[in-house]
């Protein structure tokens, strides 16, 4: 059923950013060497099953651990294991399997037991396929199966939210992901997920501006009373779990914990497509569609890349190197820096954004009309010219000054806390229950407050600092969350909350 | 551009060598920051809003421009002189503080320096402008630690100081605007023309109302910047539209004034002027759009802003109607400035009542 438009208070719409990825998929050659992190997405590190010198095939499971919450990891090429080493991968030390490719063919070993007519498979067989394909490690809760792929078993899932809202400045193209045949596959995937989580209600949240897709979805879902479709405003950070749950379910979110604690599983569109491919085609999740966007990218396309491909292999020809640029994973607001191009991509990548690193001091910068400048205030032309492309860069755009209490940060904060107040407390060294009383633990670290602040106060950093200092003093967010939720076995249920 | 850059660089070099000149580093830095944007880079988030304090303040200045330009037309070059004196005197005070404290100079004065002469009567001697501006900057802002920490609006502090210290100059002599032809340009300081009283004063003493059209287009006596009300309304709406000021304060303020006078006007029709006249007279529009909204000195919570607006409205109507003063806007704003932190605390306490235990 199609539900009316809905949203949340606060947030900010990043529209019309320069250089979105065009809805085309380019497939690259098999890389000569891949590095596969043994922890991808949700779950714990897994133990390698191969050793140096082993011959592996694309799609072969090279690491798996059935005793911890995790999902198997596969080789993504046919080749020989060159090395297994621990290295720094996005602020975390992870074991990496380095595989030297021996074969340029794109064949992938299938997982046995799949069937194009999945209706004939038993739940156990389906769950096994999902687990073995590795797709069950996607997104923040993972996909629950009877294997330990998520922190809750499938029958505990009350709500399944699948979203493609695209509220970041740059997003993977929804049109592309749900194009033609893939839309039908996606729907089959949804049905498969509904089958393994029988008690769940399925909620499809899509960007409200993609009318064509919504119409098609409505048509396809006409007789499914267990499924609702929600057109949502692409307002950042709508795509966050913390925002989807209150907007769609009208429920409080246990900030800081995984939505699985309240019986909600939230998945992306690629995860559902992965489920379909795993169950009906036996395909392990070793390929990912990644959008390349931003003004510093020469080619704005989507690439289909093997997991473990070095960033350099993907970006070398596509990144504009004439000027310095900053490459960021997934989100311009919260994403990690990808400037080390030797690092590989994993299952969780969806956008790679490159923007110019702008150190230039601009003459009388504040007097510019600003046809390409984005601002929360309506003071630049870009807000009024409908087609104006906003050009992001990494300049700070102004000096730091004392807070003027304009309350922009409070207006945009999606969880309705008062960032400038908390920041003042933290900066004055007042770290006590006041901070907790003002809900510092609700902060979802979306970074919007820092973005809008006209005096460039690093509010996000201050909030994180306050947060950490509180933790050091032994305060825990459980004290703020527990009274509202029945989170039994909280340690076990905690899972991974921030990727 | 190149020229300015070279000049600043040269000055910088000199100031590094010369100790005495070195004291003026804050001025050089401020100029440098003013002309050239920053070269700092973002961390997280990777992108930041293009808005900064300089644009923020320049837009307020732009919003004030119509009223200021009209004032120049009505009272001639004198007004320009007043504005220049205010900037110069206040700016000096600001620089003196920046030098002794070795701090940067902030943009706040761009606005204060313009607002201050606009809330003075057009006849005040220039030295009084200077005294008021210095007093406002020092006691309205610097003693609290500069922009962002001040409790009072510096321009109001200066203005109230002047009305207490020089009550005669500030309230007795009013000069009607010169309209038609060259306007005020023909008269630099024509003392003979000091005849008219402000519309609020006329109402108080004779119970007569000025024409609304005349009030809108600035045909009456009044403070420099407050009489050309069409310009004030346009400027105020512009600020609200661009989100630089929060609409809640002016809206609550003006509505309260309108509604309360509408309700009580027939009861006390000799004391309380009718609603539209209230809105269009005195410094109400100026104060509501440009002074009460100053984010630093008004409450920061939304509910607090509503409360502040309503309080302002009530106070203004009371002072205008009951007290011996003709005009209540400045005092109301000063009073509400005092209460702003309290209002915020109350709002926060209600909003974040101790939840558990
Ligand atoms: S306080 Fe936290 S949740 Fe609110 S805007 Fe800032 S980063 Fe986002
Ligand atoms: S946005 Fe910046 S200046 Fe405005 S209230 Fe928040 S911290 Fe203060």
PDB file of C-alpha atoms in Angstrom, chain B residues 15-219:
ATOM      1  CA  UNK B  15      54.797  45.197  11.875  1.00  0.00           C
ATOM      2  CA  UNK B  16      56.871  42.133  12.545  1.00  0.00           C
ATOM      3  CA  UNK B  17      59.998  44.224  12.837  1.00  0.00           C
ATOM      4  CA  UNK B  18      58.639  47.224  14.610  1.00  0.00           C
ATOM      5  CA  UNK B  19      57.432  46.609  18.124  1.00  0.00           C
ATOM      6  CA  UNK B  20      55.119  49.540  18.303  1.00  0.00           C
ATOM      7  CA  UNK B  21      53.486  48.745  15.011  1.00  0.00           C
ATOM      8  CA  UNK B  22      53.379  45.139  16.033  1.00  0.00           C
ATOM      9  CA  UNK B  23      50.636  46.020  18.416  1.00  0.00           C
ATOM     10  CA  UNK B  24      48.416  46.700  15.488  1.00  0.00           C
ATOM     11  CA  UNK B  25      48.647  43.156  14.245  1.00  0.00           C
ATOM     12  CA  UNK B  26      44.991  42.460  15.055  1.00  0.00           C
ATOM     13  CA  UNK B  27      43.996  45.235  12.690  1.00  0.00           C
ATOM     14  CA  UNK B  28      46.161  43.842   9.937  1.00  0.00           C
ATOM     15  CA  UNK B  29      44.862  40.355  10.525  1.00  0.00           C
ATOM     16  CA  UNK B  30      41.309  41.571  10.465  1.00  0.00           C
ATOM     17  CA  UNK B  31      41.913  43.354   7.186  1.00  0.00           C
ATOM     18  CA  UNK B  32      43.580  40.272   5.809  1.00  0.00           C
ATOM     19  CA  UNK B  33      40.683  38.089   6.844  1.00  0.00           C
ATOM     20  CA  UNK B  34      38.249  40.603   5.500  1.00  0.00           C
ATOM     21  CA  UNK B  35      39.713  40.710   2.026  1.00  0.00           C
ATOM     22  CA  UNK B  36      40.820  37.146   1.614  1.00  0.00           C
ATOM     23  CA  UNK B  37      38.872  34.084   2.593  1.00  0.00           C
ATOM     24  CA  UNK B  38      40.363  31.358   4.646  1.00  0.00           C
ATOM     25  CA  UNK B  39      42.709  28.614   3.503  1.00  0.00           C
ATOM     26  CA  UNK B  40      41.704  26.270   6.280  1.00  0.00           C
ATOM     27  CA  UNK B  41      40.414  22.877   5.307  1.00  0.00           C
ATOM     28  CA  UNK B  42      37.518  20.940   6.699  1.00  0.00           C
ATOM     29  CA  UNK B  43      37.889  17.741   8.640  1.00  0.00           C
ATOM     30  CA  UNK B  44      34.581  16.053   9.360  1.00  0.00           C
ATOM     31  CA  UNK B  45      32.147  16.815   7.792  1.00  0.00           C
ATOM     32  CA  UNK B  46      34.098  17.203   4.599  1.00  0.00           C
ATOM     33  CA  UNK B  47      31.958  20.057   3.349  1.00  0.00           C
ATOM     34  CA  UNK B  48      30.824  23.127   5.187  1.00  0.00           C
ATOM     35  CA  UNK B  49      28.157  25.676   4.506  1.00  0.00           C
ATOM     36  CA  UNK B  50      29.375  28.644   2.458  1.00  0.00           C
ATOM     37  CA  UNK B  51      27.810  31.049   4.925  1.00  0.00           C
ATOM     38  CA  UNK B  52      30.150  32.919   7.230  1.00  0.00           C
ATOM     39  CA  UNK B  53      29.974  35.764   9.696  1.00  0.00           C
ATOM     40  CA  UNK B  54      31.102  38.331   7.165  1.00  0.00           C
ATOM     41  CA  UNK B  55      28.277  37.556   4.807  1.00  0.00           C
ATOM     42  CA  UNK B  56      25.904  37.287   7.731  1.00  0.00           C
ATOM     43  CA  UNK B  57      26.741  40.775   8.895  1.00  0.00           C
ATOM     44  CA  UNK B  58      26.926  42.294   5.422  1.00  0.00           C
ATOM     45  CA  UNK B  59      23.424  41.090   4.730  1.00  0.00           C
ATOM     46  CA  UNK B  60      22.126  42.816   7.821  1.00  0.00           C
ATOM     47  CA  UNK B  61      23.852  45.960   6.600  1.00  0.00           C
ATOM     48  CA  UNK B  62      22.214  45.535   3.210  1.00  0.00           C
ATOM     49  CA  UNK B  63      18.840  45.102   4.870  1.00  0.00           C
ATOM     50  CA  UNK B  64      19.386  48.360   6.714  1.00  0.00           C
ATOM     51  CA  UNK B  65      20.481  50.171   3.596  1.00  0.00           C
ATOM     52  CA  UNK B  66      17.068  51.432   2.389  1.00  0.00           C
ATOM     53  CA  UNK B  67      16.283  52.972   5.757  1.00  0.00           C
ATOM     54  CA  UNK B  68      19.749  54.475   6.000  1.00  0.00           C
ATOM     55  CA  UNK B  69      19.598  55.854   2.472  1.00  0.00           C
ATOM     56  CA  UNK B  70      16.208  57.408   3.151  1.00  0.00           C
ATOM     57  CA  UNK B  71      17.614  58.989   6.291  1.00  0.00           C
ATOM     58  CA  UNK B  72      20.410  60.530   4.292  1.00  0.00           C
ATOM     59  CA  UNK B  73      17.812  61.963   1.952  1.00  0.00           C
ATOM     60  CA  UNK B  74      15.677  63.329   4.789  1.00  0.00           C
ATOM     61  CA  UNK B  75      18.375  64.868   6.894  1.00  0.00           C
ATOM     62  CA  UNK B  76      21.227  65.287   4.503  1.00  0.00           C
ATOM     63  CA  UNK B  77      24.920  64.662   4.805  1.00  0.00           C
ATOM     64  CA  UNK B  78      24.684  64.947   8.545  1.00  0.00           C
ATOM     65  CA  UNK B  79      23.462  61.410   8.666  1.00  0.00           C
ATOM     66  CA  UNK B  80      26.453  60.215   6.720  1.00  0.00           C
ATOM     67  CA  UNK B  81      28.660  62.085   9.128  1.00  0.00           C
ATOM     68  CA  UNK B  82      26.909  60.423  12.055  1.00  0.00           C
ATOM     69  CA  UNK B  83      27.385  56.987  10.563  1.00  0.00           C
ATOM     70  CA  UNK B  84      31.043  57.654   9.867  1.00  0.00           C
ATOM     71  CA  UNK B  85      31.635  58.976  13.369  1.00  0.00           C
ATOM     72  CA  UNK B  86      29.908  55.983  14.870  1.00  0.00           C
ATOM     73  CA  UNK B  87      31.997  53.539  12.867  1.00  0.00           C
ATOM     74  CA  UNK B  88      35.181  55.412  13.610  1.00  0.00           C
ATOM     75  CA  UNK B  89      34.618  55.860  17.343  1.00  0.00           C
ATOM     76  CA  UNK B  90      33.222  52.397  17.957  1.00  0.00           C
ATOM     77  CA  UNK B  91      35.855  50.891  15.704  1.00  0.00           C
ATOM     78  CA  UNK B  92      38.607  52.597  17.685  1.00  0.00           C
ATOM     79  CA  UNK B  93      37.222  51.200  20.907  1.00  0.00           C
ATOM     80  CA  UNK B  94      37.075  47.775  19.343  1.00  0.00           C
ATOM     81  CA  UNK B  95      40.655  48.035  18.080  1.00  0.00           C
ATOM     82  CA  UNK B  96      41.893  49.276  21.431  1.00  0.00           C
ATOM     83  CA  UNK B  97      40.417  46.231  23.103  1.00  0.00           C
ATOM     84  CA  UNK B  98      41.706  43.876  20.467  1.00  0.00           C
ATOM     85  CA  UNK B  99      45.216  45.275  20.918  1.00  0.00           C
ATOM     86  CA  UNK B 100      45.282  45.114  24.677  1.00  0.00           C
ATOM     87  CA  UNK B 101      43.743  41.667  24.723  1.00  0.00           C
ATOM     88  CA  UNK B 102      45.702  40.431  21.715  1.00  0.00           C
ATOM     89  CA  UNK B 103      42.555  39.024  20.216  1.00  0.00           C
ATOM     90  CA  UNK B 104      41.157  39.168  16.727  1.00  0.00           C
ATOM     91  CA  UNK B 105      38.666  41.788  15.703  1.00  0.00           C
ATOM     92  CA  UNK B 106      35.299  40.320  14.936  1.00  0.00           C
ATOM     93  CA  UNK B 107      32.643  41.303  12.443  1.00  0.00           C
ATOM     94  CA  UNK B 108      29.939  42.234  14.934  1.00  0.00           C
ATOM     95  CA  UNK B 109      30.815  45.880  14.787  1.00  0.00           C
ATOM     96  CA  UNK B 110      29.888  46.113  11.122  1.00  0.00           C
ATOM     97  CA  UNK B 111      26.268  46.001  12.204  1.00  0.00           C
ATOM     98  CA  UNK B 112      26.423  47.739  15.564  1.00  0.00           C
ATOM     99  CA  UNK B 113      28.271  50.654  14.021  1.00  0.00           C
ATOM    100  CA  UNK B 114      25.459  51.206  11.563  1.00  0.00           C
ATOM    101  CA  UNK B 115      22.541  50.492  13.847  1.00  0.00           C
ATOM    102  CA  UNK B 116      23.742  52.891  16.505  1.00  0.00           C
ATOM    103  CA  UNK B 117      23.470  56.197  14.589  1.00  0.00           C
ATOM    104  CA  UNK B 118      20.174  55.027  13.152  1.00  0.00           C
ATOM    105  CA  UNK B 119      18.536  54.971  16.550  1.00  0.00           C
ATOM    106  CA  UNK B 120      19.617  58.478  17.456  1.00  0.00           C
ATOM    107  CA  UNK B 121      17.638  61.647  16.809  1.00  0.00           C
ATOM    108  CA  UNK B 122      18.943  63.433  13.732  1.00  0.00           C
ATOM    109  CA  UNK B 123      19.927  66.532  15.654  1.00  0.00           C
ATOM    110  CA  UNK B 124      22.454  65.080  18.072  1.00  0.00           C
ATOM    111  CA  UNK B 125      25.900  66.631  17.952  1.00  0.00           C
ATOM    112  CA  UNK B 126      28.537  64.398  16.448  1.00  0.00           C
ATOM    113  CA  UNK B 127      30.586  64.192  19.598  1.00  0.00           C
ATOM    114  CA  UNK B 128      27.638  62.626  21.325  1.00  0.00           C
ATOM    115  CA  UNK B 129      27.487  60.000  18.628  1.00  0.00           C
ATOM    116  CA  UNK B 130      31.119  59.238  19.328  1.00  0.00           C
ATOM    117  CA  UNK B 131      30.630  59.054  23.083  1.00  0.00           C
ATOM    118  CA  UNK B 132      27.622  56.785  22.725  1.00  0.00           C
ATOM    119  CA  UNK B 133      29.305  54.472  20.266  1.00  0.00           C
ATOM    120  CA  UNK B 134      32.343  54.069  22.484  1.00  0.00           C
ATOM    121  CA  UNK B 135      30.213  53.509  25.548  1.00  0.00           C
ATOM    122  CA  UNK B 136      28.078  50.944  23.733  1.00  0.00           C
ATOM    123  CA  UNK B 137      31.041  48.976  22.467  1.00  0.00           C
ATOM    124  CA  UNK B 138      32.898  49.039  25.757  1.00  0.00           C
ATOM    125  CA  UNK B 139      30.098  48.462  28.209  1.00  0.00           C
ATOM    126  CA  UNK B 140      27.682  46.665  25.960  1.00  0.00           C
ATOM    127  CA  UNK B 141      30.115  44.184  24.547  1.00  0.00           C
ATOM    128  CA  UNK B 142      33.767  44.263  25.467  1.00  0.00           C
ATOM    129  CA  UNK B 143      33.350  44.035  29.219  1.00  0.00           C
ATOM    130  CA  UNK B 144      31.537  40.767  28.638  1.00  0.00           C
ATOM    131  CA  UNK B 145      34.303  39.421  26.457  1.00  0.00           C
ATOM    132  CA  UNK B 146      33.294  40.421  22.953  1.00  0.00           C
ATOM    133  CA  UNK B 147      30.740  39.373  20.368  1.00  0.00           C
ATOM    134  CA  UNK B 148      28.989  36.182  21.256  1.00  0.00           C
ATOM    135  CA  UNK B 149      29.304  36.683  24.987  1.00  0.00           C
ATOM    136  CA  UNK B 150      27.503  39.975  25.396  1.00  0.00           C
ATOM    137  CA  UNK B 151      24.206  40.062  27.228  1.00  0.00           C
ATOM    138  CA  UNK B 152      23.003  43.382  25.874  1.00  0.00           C
ATOM    139  CA  UNK B 153      22.747  44.727  22.424  1.00  0.00           C
ATOM    140  CA  UNK B 154      25.678  47.195  22.330  1.00  0.00           C
ATOM    141  CA  UNK B 155      23.785  49.764  20.260  1.00  0.00           C
ATOM    142  CA  UNK B 156      20.997  49.866  22.812  1.00  0.00           C
ATOM    143  CA  UNK B 157      23.428  50.181  25.674  1.00  0.00           C
ATOM    144  CA  UNK B 158      24.956  53.197  23.943  1.00  0.00           C
ATOM    145  CA  UNK B 159      21.593  54.712  23.204  1.00  0.00           C
ATOM    146  CA  UNK B 160      20.196  54.253  26.705  1.00  0.00           C
ATOM    147  CA  UNK B 161      23.360  55.665  28.173  1.00  0.00           C
ATOM    148  CA  UNK B 162      22.942  58.758  26.063  1.00  0.00           C
ATOM    149  CA  UNK B 163      19.296  59.203  27.009  1.00  0.00           C
ATOM    150  CA  UNK B 164      20.194  59.041  30.666  1.00  0.00           C
ATOM    151  CA  UNK B 165      23.315  61.171  30.462  1.00  0.00           C
ATOM    152  CA  UNK B 166      22.021  63.769  28.010  1.00  0.00           C
ATOM    153  CA  UNK B 167      18.254  63.578  28.301  1.00  0.00           C
ATOM    154  CA  UNK B 168      17.656  66.992  26.784  1.00  0.00           C
ATOM    155  CA  UNK B 169      19.566  66.429  23.612  1.00  0.00           C
ATOM    156  CA  UNK B 170      18.101  63.028  23.178  1.00  0.00           C
ATOM    157  CA  UNK B 171      14.434  63.811  23.612  1.00  0.00           C
ATOM    158  CA  UNK B 172      13.616  67.455  23.297  1.00  0.00           C
ATOM    159  CA  UNK B 173      14.891  68.518  19.923  1.00  0.00           C
ATOM    160  CA  UNK B 174      13.358  66.747  17.030  1.00  0.00           C
ATOM    161  CA  UNK B 175      13.746  67.758  13.510  1.00  0.00           C
ATOM    162  CA  UNK B 176      11.173  66.914  10.904  1.00  0.00           C
ATOM    163  CA  UNK B 177      12.477  65.361   7.707  1.00  0.00           C
ATOM    164  CA  UNK B 178      13.096  67.535   4.703  1.00  0.00           C
ATOM    165  CA  UNK B 179      11.231  66.141   1.804  1.00  0.00           C
ATOM    166  CA  UNK B 180      10.895  67.190  -1.785  1.00  0.00           C
ATOM    167  CA  UNK B 181      13.655  68.339  -4.096  1.00  0.00           C
ATOM    168  CA  UNK B 182      17.073  67.946  -2.625  1.00  0.00           C
ATOM    169  CA  UNK B 183      15.687  66.755   0.695  1.00  0.00           C
ATOM    170  CA  UNK B 184      18.050  67.189   3.550  1.00  0.00           C
ATOM    171  CA  UNK B 185      21.063  67.924   1.414  1.00  0.00           C
ATOM    172  CA  UNK B 186      20.289  71.599   1.421  1.00  0.00           C
ATOM    173  CA  UNK B 187      20.539  71.859   5.191  1.00  0.00           C
ATOM    174  CA  UNK B 188      23.561  70.580   7.054  1.00  0.00           C
ATOM    175  CA  UNK B 189      22.469  71.586  10.484  1.00  0.00           C
ATOM    176  CA  UNK B 190      19.531  73.900  10.407  1.00  0.00           C
ATOM    177  CA  UNK B 191      18.689  74.479  14.025  1.00  0.00           C
ATOM    178  CA  UNK B 192      15.740  76.670  13.117  1.00  0.00           C
ATOM    179  CA  UNK B 193      13.860  73.763  11.771  1.00  0.00           C
ATOM    180  CA  UNK B 194      13.644  72.043  15.123  1.00  0.00           C
ATOM    181  CA  UNK B 195       9.963  72.242  15.631  1.00  0.00           C
ATOM    182  CA  UNK B 196       8.142  69.029  15.295  1.00  0.00           C
ATOM    183  CA  UNK B 197       7.723  66.332  17.891  1.00  0.00           C
ATOM    184  CA  UNK B 198       7.618  62.632  17.110  1.00  0.00           C
ATOM    185  CA  UNK B 199       4.216  61.183  16.257  1.00  0.00           C
ATOM    186  CA  UNK B 200       4.171  59.279  19.533  1.00  0.00           C
ATOM    187  CA  UNK B 201       4.930  62.477  21.416  1.00  0.00           C
ATOM    188  CA  UNK B 202       2.171  64.296  19.568  1.00  0.00           C
ATOM    189  CA  UNK B 203      -0.243  61.556  20.455  1.00  0.00           C
ATOM    190  CA  UNK B 204       0.742  61.663  24.069  1.00  0.00           C
ATOM    191  CA  UNK B 205       0.390  65.421  24.417  1.00  0.00           C
ATOM    192  CA  UNK B 206      -2.466  66.190  22.020  1.00  0.00           C
ATOM    193  CA  UNK B 207      -4.052  62.857  21.297  1.00  0.00           C
ATOM    194  CA  UNK B 208      -3.628  63.367  17.564  1.00  0.00           C
ATOM    195  CA  UNK B 209      -2.699  60.629  15.155  1.00  0.00           C
ATOM    196  CA  UNK B 210      -0.377  61.091  12.227  1.00  0.00           C
ATOM    197  CA  UNK B 211      -1.404  59.789   8.838  1.00  0.00           C
ATOM    198  CA  UNK B 212      -0.431  56.169   8.216  1.00  0.00           C
ATOM    199  CA  UNK B 213       0.873  56.924   4.765  1.00  0.00           C
ATOM    200  CA  UNK B 214       3.088  59.632   6.131  1.00  0.00           C
ATOM    201  CA  UNK B 215       4.376  57.261   8.761  1.00  0.00           C
ATOM    202  CA  UNK B 216       5.114  54.557   6.241  1.00  0.00           C
ATOM    203  CA  UNK B 217       7.097  56.849   4.002  1.00  0.00           C
ATOM    204  CA  UNK B 218       8.890  58.769   6.676  1.00  0.00           C
ATOM    205  CA  UNK B 219       7.135  62.131   6.648  1.00  0.00           C
TER     206      UNK B 219
END
